[in-house]
Amino acid sequence: MYSIDPVPLSHDGPSDIALWRIDIDFTASLDAPAFASLSDDECTRARTFRRREDALRFASIRVALREQLALRLDIAAHAVRFALDVNLRPHLADSNRFDFNVSHAGAHGLIAISPVRRVGVDIEQHSDRFAWHSIAALTLDPEEAAWIGRLDAGQQSAAFYDAWVAKEALVKTTGVGITRGLRHLTVLPRESKRVALRHQIPDDMRDVAAHWLAAPDGYAACVAWSATAFP
């Protein structure tokens, strides 16, 4: 019988953050019992995706998230209810005991949950056809773009993805930074697993930290968290 089995991941962040990787099976059927915990709205949303792969990514991650939250809330997975805050960031509708965040790309997804702090994750799949220069002005500080440009051609794309996942994880932790774009954060050059925010640090990022994660071949990933407890 088909099942969705999250893989626990180690990381260098606070011990209260639980992190998992979900490996997507694109041969699965949305009618499988493994997806029974989805709400009617989630089932409808899954079936509106034009591409089967997108539907299975969404459904698989949501099921895994429901199951992990249900274990912590001591309720049934189908009873977990979600809502959106003013920044359209998902949260638990009936409890503020846990914060969570998800991301998916290609054949993998990430879930982070904490009972203490806000969390953010991002995973991206490298693409040989992607020209990072085309969105550099929207995502990179000019000094970051110049630094990547000085790398060997074979290293440039990977460096861009490192910057992308770090910035996405950071702004997803607060929810606010997304509306300001990614250029206001400077995370390159990368010197270790720890993401170092460089130059002037925006006020909404002074309480946030992040580490890059070991990712499957051809992927980049990052987890971020707030230093203090969420409301």
Short mmCIF file of C-alpha atoms in Angstrom, two decimals:
data_model
loop_
_atom_site.label_atom_id
_atom_site.label_comp_id
_atom_site.label_asym_id
_atom_site.label_seq_id
_atom_site.Cartn_x
_atom_site.Cartn_y
_atom_site.Cartn_z
CA MET A 1 0.00 0.00 0.00
CA TYR A 2 1.30 3.45 -0.92
CA SER A 3 2.37 5.66 1.99
CA ILE A 4 4.06 9.02 2.46
CA ASP A 5 7.08 8.59 4.73
CA PRO A 6 8.86 11.80 5.79
CA VAL A 7 12.63 11.43 6.24
CA PRO A 8 13.93 13.21 9.39
CA LEU A 9 16.82 15.56 8.62
CA SER A 10 19.63 16.71 10.87
CA HIS A 11 20.56 20.38 10.89
CA ASP A 12 22.69 22.86 12.82
CA GLY A 13 19.82 25.06 13.98
CA PRO A 14 18.01 25.05 17.35
CA SER A 15 17.06 21.61 18.64
CA ASP A 16 13.35 22.50 18.87
CA ILE A 17 13.12 22.65 15.05
CA ALA A 18 11.99 19.36 13.52
CA LEU A 19 12.85 19.01 9.85
CA TRP A 20 11.85 16.41 7.27
CA ARG A 21 12.36 15.68 3.58
CA ILE A 22 9.48 14.21 1.62
CA ASP A 23 10.30 12.24 -1.53
CA ILE A 24 7.48 12.57 -4.06
CA ASP A 25 6.24 9.44 -5.86
CA PHE A 26 4.89 10.65 -9.19
CA THR A 27 3.32 7.26 -9.91
CA ALA A 28 0.89 7.64 -7.00
CA SER A 29 -2.83 8.24 -7.47
CA LEU A 30 -4.61 11.09 -5.71
CA ASP A 31 -7.34 8.54 -4.94
CA ALA A 32 -4.93 6.48 -2.81
CA PRO A 33 -5.86 6.07 0.89
CA ALA A 34 -2.63 7.91 1.77
CA PHE A 35 -4.35 11.17 0.78
CA ALA A 36 -7.52 10.55 2.83
CA SER A 37 -6.62 13.17 5.45
CA LEU A 38 -6.82 16.03 2.94
CA SER A 39 -9.74 18.41 3.36
CA ASP A 40 -12.31 18.84 0.61
CA ASP A 41 -10.74 22.19 -0.28
CA GLU A 42 -7.28 20.60 -0.50
CA CYS A 43 -8.58 17.80 -2.71
CA THR A 44 -10.21 20.34 -4.99
CA ARG A 45 -7.05 22.42 -5.12
CA ALA A 46 -4.93 19.37 -5.94
CA ARG A 47 -7.18 18.49 -8.85
CA THR A 48 -7.03 22.01 -10.30
CA PHE A 49 -3.32 21.72 -11.05
CA ARG A 50 -2.76 21.27 -14.76
CA ARG A 51 0.30 19.09 -14.23
CA ARG A 52 0.03 15.81 -12.35
CA GLU A 53 3.46 16.38 -10.81
CA ASP A 54 2.35 19.68 -9.26
CA ALA A 55 -0.78 18.07 -7.81
CA LEU A 56 1.20 15.24 -6.22
CA ARG A 57 3.79 17.64 -4.81
CA PHE A 58 1.11 19.74 -3.14
CA ALA A 59 -0.92 16.78 -1.87
CA SER A 60 2.05 14.80 -0.57
CA ILE A 61 3.53 17.70 1.37
CA ARG A 62 0.16 18.69 2.84
CA VAL A 63 -0.55 15.13 3.99
CA ALA A 64 2.87 14.84 5.61
CA LEU A 65 2.40 18.23 7.30
CA ARG A 66 -1.04 17.24 8.58
CA GLU A 67 0.30 14.01 10.04
CA GLN A 68 3.22 15.66 11.83
CA LEU A 69 1.06 18.41 13.28
CA ALA A 70 -1.63 15.92 14.30
CA LEU A 71 0.90 13.91 16.28
CA ARG A 72 1.90 17.03 18.19
CA LEU A 73 -1.66 18.25 18.71
CA ASP A 74 -2.95 14.77 19.60
CA ILE A 75 -5.77 14.95 17.08
CA ALA A 76 -6.62 13.16 13.84
CA ALA A 77 -4.75 14.34 10.75
CA HIS A 78 -7.97 15.26 8.93
CA ALA A 79 -8.96 17.48 11.90
CA VAL A 80 -5.99 19.83 11.51
CA ARG A 81 -7.26 23.20 10.27
CA PHE A 82 -5.24 25.87 8.51
CA ALA A 83 -5.70 29.60 8.01
CA LEU A 84 -3.74 32.45 6.42
CA ASP A 85 -2.36 35.50 8.20
CA VAL A 86 -2.39 39.04 6.78
CA ASN A 87 0.73 38.21 4.74
CA LEU A 88 -0.93 35.03 3.38
CA ARG A 89 1.41 32.86 5.45
CA PRO A 90 -0.30 29.59 6.51
CA HIS A 91 -0.71 28.85 10.23
CA LEU A 92 -2.82 26.64 12.47
CA ALA A 93 -6.37 27.92 12.68
CA ASP A 94 -7.13 26.59 16.16
CA SER A 95 -3.78 26.79 17.95
CA ASN A 96 -0.65 28.90 18.21
CA ARG A 97 1.38 26.08 19.76
CA PHE A 98 3.40 25.36 16.64
CA ASP A 99 4.82 27.25 13.70
CA PHE A 100 5.56 25.48 10.43
CA ASN A 101 6.72 26.05 6.89
CA VAL A 102 6.98 23.93 3.75
CA SER A 103 8.67 24.00 0.37
CA HIS A 104 8.86 21.65 -2.60
CA ALA A 105 10.66 21.41 -5.92
CA GLY A 106 11.27 18.61 -8.34
CA ALA A 107 10.92 15.27 -6.58
CA HIS A 108 11.45 16.53 -3.03
CA GLY A 109 9.83 18.67 -0.37
CA LEU A 110 10.78 20.05 3.04
CA ILE A 111 8.76 20.56 6.22
CA ALA A 112 9.92 22.45 9.33
CA ILE A 113 7.96 22.63 12.60
CA SER A 114 8.80 24.33 15.89
CA PRO A 115 6.86 24.86 19.15
CA VAL A 116 9.14 27.76 20.05
CA ARG A 117 9.94 29.98 17.10
CA ARG A 118 9.00 30.95 13.56
CA VAL A 119 10.58 28.78 10.86
CA GLY A 120 11.11 28.96 7.11
CA VAL A 121 12.44 26.48 4.56
CA ASP A 122 13.18 26.48 0.87
CA ILE A 123 14.36 23.87 -1.61
CA GLU A 124 15.06 24.43 -5.29
CA GLN A 125 16.07 22.10 -8.10
CA HIS A 126 19.01 23.13 -10.24
CA SER A 127 18.25 23.52 -13.93
CA ASP A 128 20.90 23.56 -16.64
CA ARG A 129 18.51 25.57 -18.81
CA PHE A 130 18.00 28.33 -16.25
CA ALA A 131 19.85 31.60 -16.96
CA TRP A 132 20.35 33.15 -13.52
CA HIS A 133 21.27 36.47 -15.14
CA SER A 134 17.66 36.85 -16.29
CA ILE A 135 16.37 37.48 -12.75
CA ALA A 136 19.55 38.68 -11.05
CA ALA A 137 18.26 42.25 -10.84
CA LEU A 138 15.16 41.03 -8.97
CA THR A 139 16.89 38.65 -6.56
CA LEU A 140 20.51 39.67 -6.01
CA ASP A 141 22.30 42.59 -4.46
CA PRO A 142 24.60 44.11 -7.14
CA GLU A 143 27.67 42.96 -5.20
CA GLU A 144 26.30 39.40 -5.08
CA ALA A 145 25.71 39.39 -8.82
CA ALA A 146 29.25 40.68 -9.38
CA TRP A 147 30.69 38.00 -7.06
CA ILE A 148 28.84 35.20 -8.87
CA GLY A 149 30.01 36.63 -12.20
CA ARG A 150 33.64 36.18 -11.12
CA LEU A 151 33.17 32.46 -10.46
CA ASP A 152 33.92 29.75 -12.97
CA ALA A 153 30.98 29.21 -15.32
CA GLY A 154 30.29 25.79 -13.79
CA GLN A 155 29.93 27.28 -10.29
CA GLN A 156 27.73 30.25 -11.06
CA SER A 157 24.36 28.53 -11.19
CA ALA A 158 24.93 26.64 -7.92
CA ALA A 159 25.95 29.88 -6.19
CA PHE A 160 22.81 31.59 -7.42
CA TYR A 161 20.63 28.77 -6.07
CA ASP A 162 22.43 29.01 -2.71
CA ALA A 163 21.48 32.68 -2.55
CA TRP A 164 17.94 32.02 -3.71
CA VAL A 165 17.10 29.34 -1.12
CA ALA A 166 18.70 31.29 1.74
CA LYS A 167 16.74 34.45 0.94
CA GLU A 168 13.48 32.58 0.44
CA ALA A 169 13.85 30.73 3.75
CA LEU A 170 14.66 33.96 5.57
CA VAL A 171 11.72 35.95 4.23
CA LYS A 172 9.33 33.03 4.69
CA THR A 173 10.24 33.04 8.38
CA THR A 174 8.89 36.56 8.80
CA GLY A 175 6.37 36.67 5.95
CA VAL A 176 6.93 40.41 5.70
CA GLY A 177 10.12 40.39 3.67
CA ILE A 178 8.46 38.69 0.72
CA THR A 179 6.61 41.88 -0.14
CA ARG A 180 9.89 43.78 -0.30
CA GLY A 181 11.62 41.41 -2.67
CA LEU A 182 14.90 39.56 -2.19
CA ARG A 183 17.42 42.21 -3.15
CA HIS A 184 17.29 43.79 0.32
CA LEU A 185 19.13 40.72 1.70
CA THR A 186 22.80 40.01 1.01
CA VAL A 187 23.92 36.43 1.77
CA LEU A 188 26.85 35.91 -0.60
CA PRO A 189 29.66 35.05 -0.66
CA ARG A 190 28.94 31.78 1.14
CA GLU A 191 31.69 30.76 3.55
CA SER A 192 30.11 27.97 5.64
CA LYS A 193 26.78 26.31 6.40
CA ARG A 194 25.74 29.38 8.37
CA VAL A 195 24.05 32.09 6.32
CA ALA A 196 25.73 35.42 7.08
CA LEU A 197 23.60 38.48 6.39
CA ARG A 198 25.93 41.14 5.05
CA HIS A 199 25.87 44.93 4.74
CA GLN A 200 22.90 46.71 6.28
CA ILE A 201 20.56 44.18 7.87
CA PRO A 202 16.87 45.09 7.47
CA ASP A 203 14.98 45.58 10.73
CA ASP A 204 12.64 42.68 9.98
CA MET A 205 15.65 40.33 9.62
CA ARG A 206 17.63 41.23 12.77
CA ASP A 207 15.95 38.45 14.73
CA VAL A 208 16.37 35.73 12.07
CA ALA A 209 19.15 33.24 11.32
CA ALA A 210 19.59 30.48 8.74
CA HIS A 211 21.76 27.54 7.72
CA TRP A 212 22.15 25.88 4.36
CA LEU A 213 21.19 22.18 4.36
CA ALA A 214 22.68 19.09 2.80
CA ALA A 215 20.36 18.54 -0.16
CA PRO A 216 19.91 15.75 -2.72
CA ASP A 217 22.18 15.97 -5.76
CA GLY A 218 21.01 18.74 -8.05
CA TYR A 219 19.17 20.65 -5.32
CA ALA A 220 19.85 23.50 -2.91
CA ALA A 221 18.08 23.92 0.43
CA CYS A 222 18.03 26.13 3.49
CA VAL A 223 16.26 26.40 6.87
CA ALA A 224 15.75 29.67 8.75
CA TRP A 225 14.36 30.55 12.17
CA SER A 226 13.60 33.43 14.51
CA ALA A 227 15.74 33.80 17.62
CA THR A 228 12.77 34.58 19.86
CA ALA A 229 9.45 32.89 20.44
CA PHE A 230 6.62 33.55 18.02
CA PRO A 231 3.48 35.27 19.34
#
